[in-house]
Short mmCIF file of C-alpha atoms and ligand atoms in Angstrom, two decimals:
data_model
loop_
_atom_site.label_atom_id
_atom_site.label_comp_id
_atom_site.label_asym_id
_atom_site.label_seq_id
_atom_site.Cartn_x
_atom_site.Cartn_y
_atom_site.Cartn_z
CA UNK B 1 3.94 -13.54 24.13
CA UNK B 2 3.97 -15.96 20.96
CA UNK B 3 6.41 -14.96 17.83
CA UNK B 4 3.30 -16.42 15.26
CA UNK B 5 1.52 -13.84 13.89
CA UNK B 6 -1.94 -12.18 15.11
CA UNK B 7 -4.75 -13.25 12.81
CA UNK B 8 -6.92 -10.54 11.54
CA UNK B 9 -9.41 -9.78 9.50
CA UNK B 10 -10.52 -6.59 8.30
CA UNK B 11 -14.10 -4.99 7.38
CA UNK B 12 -13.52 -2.30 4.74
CA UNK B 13 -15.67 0.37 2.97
CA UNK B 14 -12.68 1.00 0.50
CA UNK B 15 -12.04 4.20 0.55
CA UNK B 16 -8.91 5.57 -0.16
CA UNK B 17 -7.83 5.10 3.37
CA UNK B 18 -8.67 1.91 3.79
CA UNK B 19 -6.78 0.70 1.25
CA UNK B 20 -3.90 2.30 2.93
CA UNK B 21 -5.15 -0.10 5.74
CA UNK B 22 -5.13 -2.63 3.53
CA UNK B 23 -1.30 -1.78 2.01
CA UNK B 24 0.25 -2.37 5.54
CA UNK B 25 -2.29 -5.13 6.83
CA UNK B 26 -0.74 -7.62 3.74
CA UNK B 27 2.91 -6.76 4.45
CA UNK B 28 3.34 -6.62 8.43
CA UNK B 29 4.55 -9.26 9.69
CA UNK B 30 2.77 -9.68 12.49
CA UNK B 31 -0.17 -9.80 11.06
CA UNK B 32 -1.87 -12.52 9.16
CA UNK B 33 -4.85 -10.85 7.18
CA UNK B 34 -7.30 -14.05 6.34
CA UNK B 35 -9.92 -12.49 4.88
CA UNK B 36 -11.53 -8.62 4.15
CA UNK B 37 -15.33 -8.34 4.22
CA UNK B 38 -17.09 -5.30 2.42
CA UNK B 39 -20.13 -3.22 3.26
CA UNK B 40 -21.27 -0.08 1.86
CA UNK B 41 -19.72 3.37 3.27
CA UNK B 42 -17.27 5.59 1.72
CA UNK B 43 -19.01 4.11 -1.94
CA UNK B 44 -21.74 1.37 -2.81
CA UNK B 45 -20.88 -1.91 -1.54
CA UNK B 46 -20.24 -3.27 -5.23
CA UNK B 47 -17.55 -0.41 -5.47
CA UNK B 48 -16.20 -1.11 -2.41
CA UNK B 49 -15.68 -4.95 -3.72
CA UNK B 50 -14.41 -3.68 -6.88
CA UNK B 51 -11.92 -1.46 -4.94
CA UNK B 52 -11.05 -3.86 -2.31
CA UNK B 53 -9.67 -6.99 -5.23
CA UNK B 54 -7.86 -3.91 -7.12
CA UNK B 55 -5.55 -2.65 -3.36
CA UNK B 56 -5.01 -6.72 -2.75
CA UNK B 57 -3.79 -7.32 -5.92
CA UNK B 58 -1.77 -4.36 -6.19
CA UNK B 59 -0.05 -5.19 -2.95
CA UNK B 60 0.35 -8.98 -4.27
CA UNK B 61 -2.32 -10.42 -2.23
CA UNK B 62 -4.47 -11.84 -4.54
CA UNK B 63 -5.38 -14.68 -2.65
CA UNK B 64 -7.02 -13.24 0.43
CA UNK B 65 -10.46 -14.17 0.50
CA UNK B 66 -12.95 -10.58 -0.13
CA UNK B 67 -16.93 -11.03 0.72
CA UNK B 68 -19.47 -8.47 -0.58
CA UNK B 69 -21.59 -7.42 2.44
CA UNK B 70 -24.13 -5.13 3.90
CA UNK B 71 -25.66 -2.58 0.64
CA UNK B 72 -27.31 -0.67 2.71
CA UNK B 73 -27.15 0.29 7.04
CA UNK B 74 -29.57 -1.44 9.17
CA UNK B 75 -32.46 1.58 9.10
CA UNK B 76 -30.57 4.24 7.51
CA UNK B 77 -30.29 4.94 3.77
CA UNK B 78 -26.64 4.63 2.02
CA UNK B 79 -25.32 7.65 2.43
CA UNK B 80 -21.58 7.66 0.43
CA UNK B 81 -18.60 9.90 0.89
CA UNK B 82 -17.96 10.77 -2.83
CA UNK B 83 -16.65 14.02 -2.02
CA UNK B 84 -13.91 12.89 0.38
CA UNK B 85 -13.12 9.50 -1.79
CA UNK B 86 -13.76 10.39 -5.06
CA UNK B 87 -16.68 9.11 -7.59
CA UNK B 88 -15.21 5.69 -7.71
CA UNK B 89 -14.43 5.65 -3.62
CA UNK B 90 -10.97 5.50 -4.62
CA UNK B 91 -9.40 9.12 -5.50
CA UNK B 92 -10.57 9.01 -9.08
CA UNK B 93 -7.03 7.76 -10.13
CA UNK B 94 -7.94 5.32 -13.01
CA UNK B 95 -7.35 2.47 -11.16
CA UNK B 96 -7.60 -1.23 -13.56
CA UNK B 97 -10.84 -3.22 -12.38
CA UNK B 98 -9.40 -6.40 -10.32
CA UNK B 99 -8.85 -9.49 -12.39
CA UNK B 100 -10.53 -11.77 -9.86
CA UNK B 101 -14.45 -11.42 -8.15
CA UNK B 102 -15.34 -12.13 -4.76
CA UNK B 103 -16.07 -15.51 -3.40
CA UNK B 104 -19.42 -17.01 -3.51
CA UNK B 105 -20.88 -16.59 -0.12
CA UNK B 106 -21.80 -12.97 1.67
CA UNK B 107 -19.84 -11.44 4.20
CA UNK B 108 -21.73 -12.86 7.39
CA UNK B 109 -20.31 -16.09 6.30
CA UNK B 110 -17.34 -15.93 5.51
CA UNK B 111 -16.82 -14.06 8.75
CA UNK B 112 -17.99 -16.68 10.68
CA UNK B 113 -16.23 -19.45 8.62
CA UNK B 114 -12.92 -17.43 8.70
CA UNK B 115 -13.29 -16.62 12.72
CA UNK B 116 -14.41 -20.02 13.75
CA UNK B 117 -12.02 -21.69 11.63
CA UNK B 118 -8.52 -19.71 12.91
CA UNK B 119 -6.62 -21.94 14.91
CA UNK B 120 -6.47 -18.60 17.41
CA UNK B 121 -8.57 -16.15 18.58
CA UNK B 122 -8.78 -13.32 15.61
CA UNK B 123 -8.64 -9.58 16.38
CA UNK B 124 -11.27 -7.98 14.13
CA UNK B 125 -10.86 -4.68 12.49
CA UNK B 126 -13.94 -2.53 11.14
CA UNK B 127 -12.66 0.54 9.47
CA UNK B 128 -16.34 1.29 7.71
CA UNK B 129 -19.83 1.39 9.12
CA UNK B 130 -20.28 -1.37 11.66
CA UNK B 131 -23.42 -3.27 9.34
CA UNK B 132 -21.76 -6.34 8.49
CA UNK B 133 -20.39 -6.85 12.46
CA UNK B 134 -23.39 -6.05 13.57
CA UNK B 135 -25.27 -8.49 11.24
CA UNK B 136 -22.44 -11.54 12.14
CA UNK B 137 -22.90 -10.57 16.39
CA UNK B 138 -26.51 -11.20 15.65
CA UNK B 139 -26.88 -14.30 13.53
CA UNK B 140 -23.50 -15.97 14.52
CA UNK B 141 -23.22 -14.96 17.97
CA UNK B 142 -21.02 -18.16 18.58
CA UNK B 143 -18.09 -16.35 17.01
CA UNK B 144 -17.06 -14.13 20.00
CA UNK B 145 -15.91 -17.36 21.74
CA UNK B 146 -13.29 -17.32 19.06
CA UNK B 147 -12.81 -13.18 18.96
CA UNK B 148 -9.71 -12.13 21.11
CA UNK B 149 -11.00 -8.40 20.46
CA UNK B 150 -12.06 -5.86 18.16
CA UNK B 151 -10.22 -2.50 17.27
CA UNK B 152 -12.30 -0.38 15.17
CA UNK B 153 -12.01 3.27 13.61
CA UNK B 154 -14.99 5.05 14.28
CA UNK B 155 -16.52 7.29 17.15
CA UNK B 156 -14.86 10.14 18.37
CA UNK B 157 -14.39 11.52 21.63
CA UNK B 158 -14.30 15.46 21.18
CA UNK B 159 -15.12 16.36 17.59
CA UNK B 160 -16.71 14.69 14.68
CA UNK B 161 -16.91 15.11 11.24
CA UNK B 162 -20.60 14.14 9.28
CA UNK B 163 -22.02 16.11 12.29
CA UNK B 164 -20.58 18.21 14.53
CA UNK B 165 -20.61 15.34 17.41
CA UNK B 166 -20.79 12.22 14.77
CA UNK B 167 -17.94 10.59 13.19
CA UNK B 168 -19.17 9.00 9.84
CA UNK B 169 -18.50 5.44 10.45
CA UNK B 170 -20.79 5.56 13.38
CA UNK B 171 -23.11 8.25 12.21
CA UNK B 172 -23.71 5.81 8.71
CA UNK B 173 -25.18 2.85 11.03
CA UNK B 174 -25.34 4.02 14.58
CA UNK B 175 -28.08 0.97 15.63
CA UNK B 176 -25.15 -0.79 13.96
CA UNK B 177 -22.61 0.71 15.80
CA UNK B 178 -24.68 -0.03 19.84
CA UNK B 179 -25.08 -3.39 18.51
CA UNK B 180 -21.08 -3.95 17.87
CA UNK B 181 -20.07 -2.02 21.50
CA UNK B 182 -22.10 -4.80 23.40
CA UNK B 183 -20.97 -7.24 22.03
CA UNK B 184 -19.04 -8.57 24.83
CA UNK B 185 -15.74 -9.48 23.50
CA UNK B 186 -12.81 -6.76 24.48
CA UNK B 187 -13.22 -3.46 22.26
CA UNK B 188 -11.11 -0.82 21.18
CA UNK B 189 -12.18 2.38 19.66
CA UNK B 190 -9.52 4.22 17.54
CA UNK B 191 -11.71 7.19 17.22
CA UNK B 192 -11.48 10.51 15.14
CA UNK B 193 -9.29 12.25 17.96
CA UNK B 194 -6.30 10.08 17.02
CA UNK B 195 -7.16 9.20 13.49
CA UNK B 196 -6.90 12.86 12.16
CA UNK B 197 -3.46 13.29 13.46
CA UNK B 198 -1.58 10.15 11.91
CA UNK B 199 -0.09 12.56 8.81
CA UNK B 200 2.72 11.08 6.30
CA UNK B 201 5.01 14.07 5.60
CA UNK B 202 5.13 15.77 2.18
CA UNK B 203 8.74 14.20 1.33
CA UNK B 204 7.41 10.93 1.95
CA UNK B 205 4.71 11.37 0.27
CA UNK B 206 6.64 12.10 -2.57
CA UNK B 207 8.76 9.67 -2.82
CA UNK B 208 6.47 7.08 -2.74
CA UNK B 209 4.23 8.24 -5.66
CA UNK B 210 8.14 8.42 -7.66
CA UNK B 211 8.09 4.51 -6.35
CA UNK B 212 9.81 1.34 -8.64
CA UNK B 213 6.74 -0.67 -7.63
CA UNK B 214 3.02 -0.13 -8.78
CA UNK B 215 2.32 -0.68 -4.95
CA UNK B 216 4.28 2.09 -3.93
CA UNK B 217 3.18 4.62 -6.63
CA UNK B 218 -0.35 3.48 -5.17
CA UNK B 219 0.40 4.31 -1.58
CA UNK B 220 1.62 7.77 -2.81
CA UNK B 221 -1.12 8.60 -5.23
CA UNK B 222 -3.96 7.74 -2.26
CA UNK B 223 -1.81 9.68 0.06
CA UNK B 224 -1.85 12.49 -1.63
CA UNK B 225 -5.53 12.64 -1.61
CA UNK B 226 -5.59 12.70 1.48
CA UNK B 227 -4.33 16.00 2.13
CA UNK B 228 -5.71 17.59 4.96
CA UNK B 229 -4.17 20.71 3.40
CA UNK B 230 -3.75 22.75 6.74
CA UNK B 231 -0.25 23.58 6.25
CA UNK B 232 -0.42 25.72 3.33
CA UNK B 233 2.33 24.13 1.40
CA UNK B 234 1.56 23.25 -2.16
CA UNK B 235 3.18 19.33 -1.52
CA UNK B 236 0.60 17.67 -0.03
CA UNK B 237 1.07 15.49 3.17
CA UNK B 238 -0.69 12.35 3.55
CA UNK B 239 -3.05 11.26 6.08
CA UNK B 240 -3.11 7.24 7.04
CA UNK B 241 -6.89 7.56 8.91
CA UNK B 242 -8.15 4.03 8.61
CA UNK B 243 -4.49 2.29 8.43
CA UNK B 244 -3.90 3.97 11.81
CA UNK B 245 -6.21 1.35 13.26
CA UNK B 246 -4.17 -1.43 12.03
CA UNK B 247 -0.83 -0.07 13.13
CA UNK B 248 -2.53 0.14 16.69
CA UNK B 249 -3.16 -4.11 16.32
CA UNK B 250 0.28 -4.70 15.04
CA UNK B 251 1.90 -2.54 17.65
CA UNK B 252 -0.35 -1.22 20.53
CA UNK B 253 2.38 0.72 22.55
CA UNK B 254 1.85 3.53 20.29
CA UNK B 255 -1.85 4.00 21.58
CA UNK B 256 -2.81 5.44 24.83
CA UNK B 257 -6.36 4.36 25.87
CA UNK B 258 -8.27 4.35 28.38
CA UNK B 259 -11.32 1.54 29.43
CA UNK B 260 -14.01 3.82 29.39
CA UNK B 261 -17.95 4.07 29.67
CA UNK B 262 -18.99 4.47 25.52
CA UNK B 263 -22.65 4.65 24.40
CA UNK B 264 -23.97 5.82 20.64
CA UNK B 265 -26.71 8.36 20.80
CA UNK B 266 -29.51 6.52 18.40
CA UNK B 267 -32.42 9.23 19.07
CA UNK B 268 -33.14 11.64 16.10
CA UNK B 269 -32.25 14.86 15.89
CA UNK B 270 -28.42 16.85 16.57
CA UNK B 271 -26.71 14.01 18.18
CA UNK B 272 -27.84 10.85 16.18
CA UNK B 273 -24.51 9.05 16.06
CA UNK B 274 -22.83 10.46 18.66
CA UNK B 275 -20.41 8.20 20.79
CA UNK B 276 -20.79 9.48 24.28
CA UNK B 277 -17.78 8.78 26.15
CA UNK B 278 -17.72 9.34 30.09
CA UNK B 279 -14.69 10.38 31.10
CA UNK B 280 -15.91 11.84 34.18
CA UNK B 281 -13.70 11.15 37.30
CA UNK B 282 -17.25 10.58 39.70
CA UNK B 283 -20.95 10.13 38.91
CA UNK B 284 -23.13 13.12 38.74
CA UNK B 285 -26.50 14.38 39.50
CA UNK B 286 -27.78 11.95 37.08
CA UNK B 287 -26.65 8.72 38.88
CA UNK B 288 -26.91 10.16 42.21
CA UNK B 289 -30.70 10.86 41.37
CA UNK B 290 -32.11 7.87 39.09
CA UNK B 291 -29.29 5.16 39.82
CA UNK B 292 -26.12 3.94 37.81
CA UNK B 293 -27.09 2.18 34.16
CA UNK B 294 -25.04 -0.71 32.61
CA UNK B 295 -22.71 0.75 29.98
CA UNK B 296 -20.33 -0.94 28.01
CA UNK B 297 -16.55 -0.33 28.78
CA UNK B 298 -14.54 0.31 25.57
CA UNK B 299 -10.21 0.80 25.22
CA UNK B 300 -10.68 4.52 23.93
CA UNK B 301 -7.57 5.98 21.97
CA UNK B 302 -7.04 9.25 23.52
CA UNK B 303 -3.64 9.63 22.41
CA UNK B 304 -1.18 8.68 19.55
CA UNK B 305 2.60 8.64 18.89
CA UNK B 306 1.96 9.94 15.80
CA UNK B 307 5.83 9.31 14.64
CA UNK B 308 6.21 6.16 15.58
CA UNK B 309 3.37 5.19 13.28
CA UNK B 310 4.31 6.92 10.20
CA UNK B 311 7.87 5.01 10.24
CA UNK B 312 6.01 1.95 11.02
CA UNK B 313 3.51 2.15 8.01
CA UNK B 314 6.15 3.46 5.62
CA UNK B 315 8.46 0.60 6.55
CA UNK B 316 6.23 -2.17 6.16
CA UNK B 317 4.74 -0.62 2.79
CA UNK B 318 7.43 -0.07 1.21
CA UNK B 319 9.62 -3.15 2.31
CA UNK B 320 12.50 -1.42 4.77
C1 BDR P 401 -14.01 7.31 8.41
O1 BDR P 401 -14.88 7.66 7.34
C2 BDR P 401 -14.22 7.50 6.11
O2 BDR P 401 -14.12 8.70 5.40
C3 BDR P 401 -12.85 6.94 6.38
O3 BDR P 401 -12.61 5.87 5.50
C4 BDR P 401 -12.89 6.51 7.83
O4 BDR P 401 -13.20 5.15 7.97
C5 BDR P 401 -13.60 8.57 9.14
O5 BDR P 401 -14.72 9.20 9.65
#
């Protein structure tokens, strides 16, 4: 156990809850964010840039290095989430265009400059489609002797949301996605199953978006819109999704997972996308009849202490 804090660096499609992600990543501190890499998702990759410098500045990070990546998944078309973040990816709120651009080299590169670089191992966190990972694991395969894991949101074990088996993360690149669970470095999936259940509560909600600080009226505002609205009360509650993912790096007590058999469905058709987790206790008719097949063994979130990770975002956000 060292005191010095874990270095991480993020890959964002931001999104209104990745910038929540992004809110607690720059404060904790355990955590030392070195750089954020962009690829195209919730909104086009330039929008996600745009988006990205606007959240870092706001939370008085301005000097974290941001990379434009991927435009586009690896055989898919973009397909953007404008009606879950908004036309601008970010809730529509208005938000100033960042007074600083992104640094001169795509995000392949600066991944691999920023990972090989750390003086220890970096934990690597996707929240977005997996395009730009996938794109460093295959040029830069070096890097995993410097990766101490990777804890991504996407996949889901039940439920998912583009489809009805397909969370979108995966579902936007899922060649992407197969090429980032083999990659042979320790991986854990903070899936849909946990992610949807992470909610701020209304009065918290509240009181941030009545906050001193333009950070802390930000928090609220994206919050806010992201009201799952199942309650039926008319003050919305506010769902951390992506951010969920860091809180599981910067404490991983409050995640139960299990190592687990995980492979994407990539034929066409109903289950494109699908992360098929085996959670069977023995093999079945299938391995008994054509033989076992190498799978790779991901941490899968199966449960969350959903409490414990609302105080610990609202904490670090707003400075407690
Ligand atoms: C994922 O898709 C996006 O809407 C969120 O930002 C999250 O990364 C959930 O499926």
């Amino acid at each position: 156990m060292t005191d010095q804090p874990i270095p991480v660096i993020m890959d964002c499609d931001t999104g209104i809850d990745d910038a929540l992600a992004l809110l607690f990543a720059v404060r904790h501190p355990g955590l030392d964010l070195r750089a954020v890499t962009c690829v195209a998702g919730n909104t086009d990759v330039d929008g996600v840039v745009r988006n990205t410098l606007t959240v870092l500045e706001h939370a008085g990070a301005g000097d974290v290095p941001v990379a434009r990546g991927a435009e586009r998944p690896l055989i898919e078309p973009v397909r953007v989430a404008r009606h879950v973040h908004g036309e601008d990816g970010m809730g529509d709120l208005g938000l100033p265009a960042p007074a600083r651009r992104a640094v001169d080299v795509d995000a392949v590169t600066l991944l691999r400059r920023e990972i090989l670089a750390s003086p220890r191992p970096v934990t690597l966190i996707p929240t977005a489609p997996l395009t730009n990972i996938a794109l460093l694991l295959r040029t830069h395969p070096e890097v995993t002797r410097n990766l101490e894991r990777i804890v991504f949101m996407g996949g889901a074990v039940t439920t998912g949301n583009a489809t009805p088996v397909a969370e979108f993360n995966v579902w936007h690149d899922p060649e992407a996605a197969a090429v980032l669970l083999t990659a042979g470095v320790p991986i854990t999936m903070y899936g849909l199953d946990v992610f949807k259940r992470v909610l701020v509560p209304a009065a918290d909600v509240q009181r941030l978006r009545a906050g001193a600080e333009p950070r802390l009226r930000l928090a609220g505002e994206l919050l806010a819109h992201r009201d799952p609205a199942t309650s039926g009360d008319p003050t919305p509650t506010g769902g951390l999704g992506d951010a969920g993912a860091v809180c599981a790096v910067a404490d991983p007590d409050g995640l139960t997972t299990e190592l687990l058999p995980v492979e994407v469905s990539l034929a066409p058709g109903p289950t494109r996308g699908q992360t098929v987790v085996d959670r069977r206790p023995h093999p079945g008719e299938a391995e008994i009849h054509h033989g076992t097949r190498e799978q790779p063994l991901v941490d899968v979130a199966l449960d969350v202490d959903v409490e414990r990770y609302v105080k610990l975002w609202l904490e670090t956000v707003e400075g407690i």
